[in-house]
Amino acid sequence: EVQLVESGGGLVRPGGSLRLSCAASGFTFSDYSMNWVRQAPGKGPEWVSSISSTSKYIYNADSLKGRFTISRDNAKNSLYLQMNSLRAEDTAVYYCARDTSSGISGNFDYWGQGTLVMVSS
Amino acid sequence: QSALTQPPSASGFPGQSVTISCTGTSRDVGGYVYVSWYQQHPGKAPKLLTYEVSKRPSGVPSRFSGSKSGNTASLTVSGLQAEDEADYYCSSYAGSNTFVFGTGTKVTVL
């Protein structure tokens, strides 16, 4: 059974940093691209970042302006999102989502339960 | 990139069909086959219903079908069931290695 379990969310002050993790199991992690998608309270999903299976290709939402960095460790079956210079508008549930292929297609077939990031003073 | 436009709500009686539209531009929906649809129940993660316009992942009932014409994609739910009451979102490749979601449609089963 495919499982994606996010961790690392919490309350952080504006300007602070957080590192989210996603532990994957139930499939060959190194065969799939992975993604982060966030959803602000009461809003629709917003794509954040994608990374190909070998980390060769990385796509980021323009709105992030380089503040977030996606990475992965295939030996540890883990996906990460380093978030810096956090703002109130970054408050959201952050989901880890598997792509349907090794290349980045934007088709997210499995999702974790999400981890809540709250940016507030 | 701007969110794709969906109607805020749609409804139907059990057994009926409901179609949700997702309108973009030639730079996203109209320009690529990478259009997908998701269903989201309250407090849950989204679930992939269709991808690459009309493909269905294994386990998704055939009564969920996707299509596209020009800059508008559509999701049709046939034989509406109570458990289909949820929020639905479209998504598309938007060029320049980016993706965009739709504004969302709340489907109510009357």
Coordinates of C-alpha atoms in Angstrom, one line a residue:
Chain A
E1 CA 0.0 0.0 0.0
V2 CA 1.3 3.4 -1.0
Q3 CA 1.8 5.6 2.0
L4 CA 3.1 9.2 2.2
V5 CA 3.5 10.7 5.7
E6 CA 4.4 14.4 6.1
S7 CA 6.0 15.9 9.1
G8 CA 7.7 19.1 10.2
G9 CA 4.8 21.5 10.2
G10 CA 4.0 23.9 13.0
L11 CA 3.8 27.5 14.1
V12 CA 6.5 29.8 12.9
R13 CA 7.0 33.5 13.1
P14 CA 7.2 35.6 9.9
G15 CA 10.6 35.5 8.4
G16 CA 11.3 32.1 10.0
S17 CA 12.2 28.8 8.4
L18 CA 10.8 25.3 8.4
R19 CA 11.8 22.0 6.8
L20 CA 9.0 19.6 5.9
S21 CA 9.7 15.9 5.4
C22 CA 7.7 13.2 3.6
A23 CA 8.3 9.6 4.3
A24 CA 7.3 7.3 1.5
S25 CA 6.6 3.6 1.6
G26 CA 4.8 0.9 -0.4
F27 CA 6.4 1.7 -3.8
T28 CA 9.8 2.1 -5.4
F29 CA 10.4 5.7 -4.4
S30 CA 13.2 6.2 -6.9
D31 CA 10.9 5.4 -9.8
Y32 CA 8.6 8.4 -9.4
S33 CA 8.7 12.2 -9.5
M34 CA 7.4 13.8 -6.3
N35 CA 5.6 17.0 -5.5
W36 CA 4.6 19.5 -2.8
V37 CA 1.1 21.0 -3.0
R38 CA -0.3 23.3 -0.4
Q39 CA -3.9 24.4 0.5
A40 CA -4.6 27.5 2.5
P41 CA -7.6 27.3 4.8
G42 CA -10.9 27.4 2.8
K43 CA -9.0 27.7 -0.5
G44 CA -8.2 25.4 -3.4
P45 CA -4.9 23.5 -3.8
E46 CA -1.9 25.4 -5.0
W47 CA 1.1 23.6 -6.7
V48 CA 4.3 24.4 -5.0
S49 CA 7.2 22.4 -6.4
S50 CA 8.1 19.2 -8.2
I51 CA 11.3 17.0 -8.4
S52 CA 12.0 14.3 -10.9
S53 CA 12.9 10.8 -9.8
T54 CA 16.7 11.4 -10.1
S55 CA 16.5 15.0 -8.9
K56 CA 17.7 16.1 -12.4
Y57 CA 14.7 18.3 -12.9
I58 CA 13.2 20.7 -10.4
Y59 CA 10.2 22.9 -11.0
N60 CA 9.0 25.7 -8.7
A61 CA 6.0 28.0 -8.6
D62 CA 7.0 31.5 -9.7
S63 CA 5.1 32.9 -6.7
L64 CA 7.6 31.4 -4.3
K65 CA 10.4 33.7 -5.5
G66 CA 13.1 31.2 -4.6
R67 CA 12.2 31.0 -0.9
F68 CA 11.4 27.2 -1.0
T69 CA 13.7 24.4 -2.0
I70 CA 12.6 20.9 -2.8
S71 CA 14.9 17.9 -2.5
R72 CA 14.8 14.2 -2.1
D73 CA 16.9 11.3 -0.7
N74 CA 16.1 8.1 -2.6
A75 CA 18.2 6.0 -0.2
K76 CA 15.9 7.2 2.6
N77 CA 12.7 7.2 0.6
S78 CA 12.2 10.7 1.7
L79 CA 11.1 14.1 0.1
Y80 CA 11.8 17.4 1.7
L81 CA 10.8 21.1 1.4
Q82 CA 13.0 23.7 2.9
M83 CA 10.9 26.9 3.5
N84 CA 12.7 30.2 4.2
S85 CA 11.5 33.7 4.7
L86 CA 8.1 32.5 5.6
R87 CA 5.1 34.9 5.3
A88 CA 1.6 34.9 6.6
E89 CA 0.3 33.9 3.2
D90 CA 2.3 30.7 3.3
T91 CA 0.0 29.4 6.0
A92 CA -1.5 26.2 4.6
V93 CA -1.7 22.5 4.8
Y94 CA 1.3 21.1 2.8
Y95 CA 0.8 17.9 1.0
C96 CA 3.4 15.5 -0.4
A97 CA 2.1 14.0 -3.6
R98 CA 3.4 11.3 -5.9
D99 CA 3.5 11.8 -9.7
T100 CA 2.2 9.1 -12.0
S101 CA 5.7 8.8 -13.6
S102 CA 9.4 9.2 -13.3
G103 CA 9.2 12.4 -15.2
I104 CA 7.3 15.5 -13.9
S105 CA 3.7 15.3 -15.4
G106 CA 1.7 17.2 -12.8
N107 CA -0.6 14.2 -12.3
F108 CA -0.7 13.5 -8.5
D109 CA -2.0 10.0 -7.9
Y110 CA -1.2 9.5 -4.2
W111 CA -1.3 12.2 -1.5
G112 CA -0.2 12.3 2.2
Q113 CA -2.5 13.5 4.9
G114 CA -0.8 16.8 5.0
T115 CA 1.1 18.9 7.6
L116 CA -0.1 22.3 8.8
V117 CA 2.2 25.2 8.6
M118 CA 1.0 28.4 10.4
V119 CA 3.0 31.6 10.0
S120 CA 2.0 34.1 12.6
S121 CA 3.6 36.4 15.1
Chain B
Q1 CA -0.1 32.1 -13.4
S2 CA -3.8 32.7 -12.7
A3 CA -6.0 29.9 -11.4
L4 CA -8.2 28.1 -13.9
T5 CA -11.9 29.2 -13.8
Q6 CA -14.5 26.8 -12.5
P7 CA -18.1 27.4 -11.5
P8 CA -18.4 27.7 -7.7
S9 CA -21.2 25.1 -7.5
A10 CA -23.1 22.4 -9.3
S11 CA -25.8 20.0 -8.3
G12 CA -27.9 17.1 -9.4
F13 CA -30.2 14.4 -8.1
P14 CA -29.0 10.9 -7.5
G15 CA -28.7 9.0 -10.8
Q16 CA -28.4 12.2 -12.9
S17 CA -25.3 13.6 -14.6
V18 CA -23.4 16.7 -13.7
T19 CA -20.7 18.4 -15.8
I20 CA -18.1 20.8 -14.4
S21 CA -16.2 23.1 -16.6
C22 CA -12.6 24.3 -16.2
T23 CA -11.7 27.3 -18.4
G24 CA -8.2 28.4 -19.0
T25 CA -6.2 29.8 -22.0
S26 CA -4.1 28.6 -24.9
R27 CA -1.1 28.8 -22.5
D28 CA -2.5 26.1 -20.2
V29 CA -5.6 24.0 -20.7
G30 CA -5.8 24.7 -24.5
G31 CA -2.1 24.1 -25.1
Y32 CA -1.4 20.7 -23.5
V33 CA -2.9 17.3 -22.7
Y34 CA -1.8 17.5 -19.1
V35 CA -5.2 18.3 -17.6
S36 CA -6.3 16.4 -14.6
W37 CA -9.3 16.4 -12.2
Y38 CA -9.4 15.8 -8.4
Q39 CA -12.1 15.1 -5.9
Q40 CA -11.8 16.4 -2.3
H41 CA -14.0 15.5 0.6
P42 CA -13.9 17.8 3.7
G43 CA -10.8 17.3 5.8
K44 CA -9.3 14.8 3.3
A45 CA -6.5 15.0 0.7
P46 CA -7.5 15.4 -3.0
K47 CA -8.0 12.2 -5.0
L48 CA -7.0 11.9 -8.6
L49 CA -10.0 11.2 -10.9
T50 CA -8.7 11.7 -14.4
Y51 CA -5.4 12.7 -15.9
E52 CA -4.1 13.6 -19.4
V53 CA -7.6 14.9 -20.2
S54 CA -9.4 11.6 -20.2
K55 CA -7.4 8.8 -18.6
R56 CA -8.6 7.2 -15.4
P57 CA -6.3 5.7 -12.7
S58 CA -7.1 2.2 -11.7
G59 CA -9.9 2.1 -9.1
V60 CA -11.7 5.2 -10.3
P61 CA -15.2 4.4 -11.5
S62 CA -16.0 4.8 -15.2
R63 CA -18.8 7.2 -14.4
F64 CA -16.1 9.9 -14.0
S65 CA -15.0 11.1 -17.4
G66 CA -12.8 13.9 -18.6
S67 CA -12.8 15.8 -21.9
K68 CA -11.4 19.0 -23.4
S69 CA -12.4 21.4 -26.1
G70 CA -10.3 24.3 -26.9
N71 CA -9.4 26.1 -23.7
T72 CA -12.0 24.4 -21.6
A73 CA -11.8 21.1 -19.9
S74 CA -14.8 19.3 -18.5
L75 CA -15.5 16.6 -15.9
T76 CA -18.7 14.6 -16.2
V77 CA -20.0 12.6 -13.3
S78 CA -22.7 10.2 -14.5
G79 CA -25.1 8.3 -12.3
L80 CA -24.5 10.7 -9.4
Q81 CA -24.3 9.1 -6.0
A82 CA -24.4 10.6 -2.5
E83 CA -20.7 10.0 -2.0
D84 CA -19.9 12.2 -5.0
E85 CA -20.8 15.3 -2.9
A86 CA -17.4 17.0 -2.6
D87 CA -15.2 19.7 -4.0
Y88 CA -13.7 19.2 -7.4
Y89 CA -10.6 20.8 -8.8
C90 CA -9.0 20.8 -12.3
S91 CA -5.3 21.2 -12.9
S92 CA -3.2 21.9 -15.9
Y93 CA 0.3 22.3 -17.1
A94 CA 0.8 26.0 -17.6
G95 CA 4.0 26.1 -19.5
S96 CA 7.5 27.2 -18.3
N97 CA 7.6 24.1 -16.0
T98 CA 4.6 25.2 -13.9
F99 CA 1.2 23.8 -13.0
V100 CA -2.0 25.5 -12.0
F101 CA -5.1 24.4 -10.2
G102 CA -8.7 25.6 -10.8
T103 CA -10.8 27.6 -8.4
G104 CA -12.9 24.6 -7.4
T105 CA -16.5 23.5 -7.7
K106 CA -18.7 22.3 -4.9
V107 CA -21.0 19.5 -6.1
T108 CA -24.1 19.0 -4.1
V109 CA -26.2 15.8 -4.4
L110 CA -29.8 16.9 -4.0

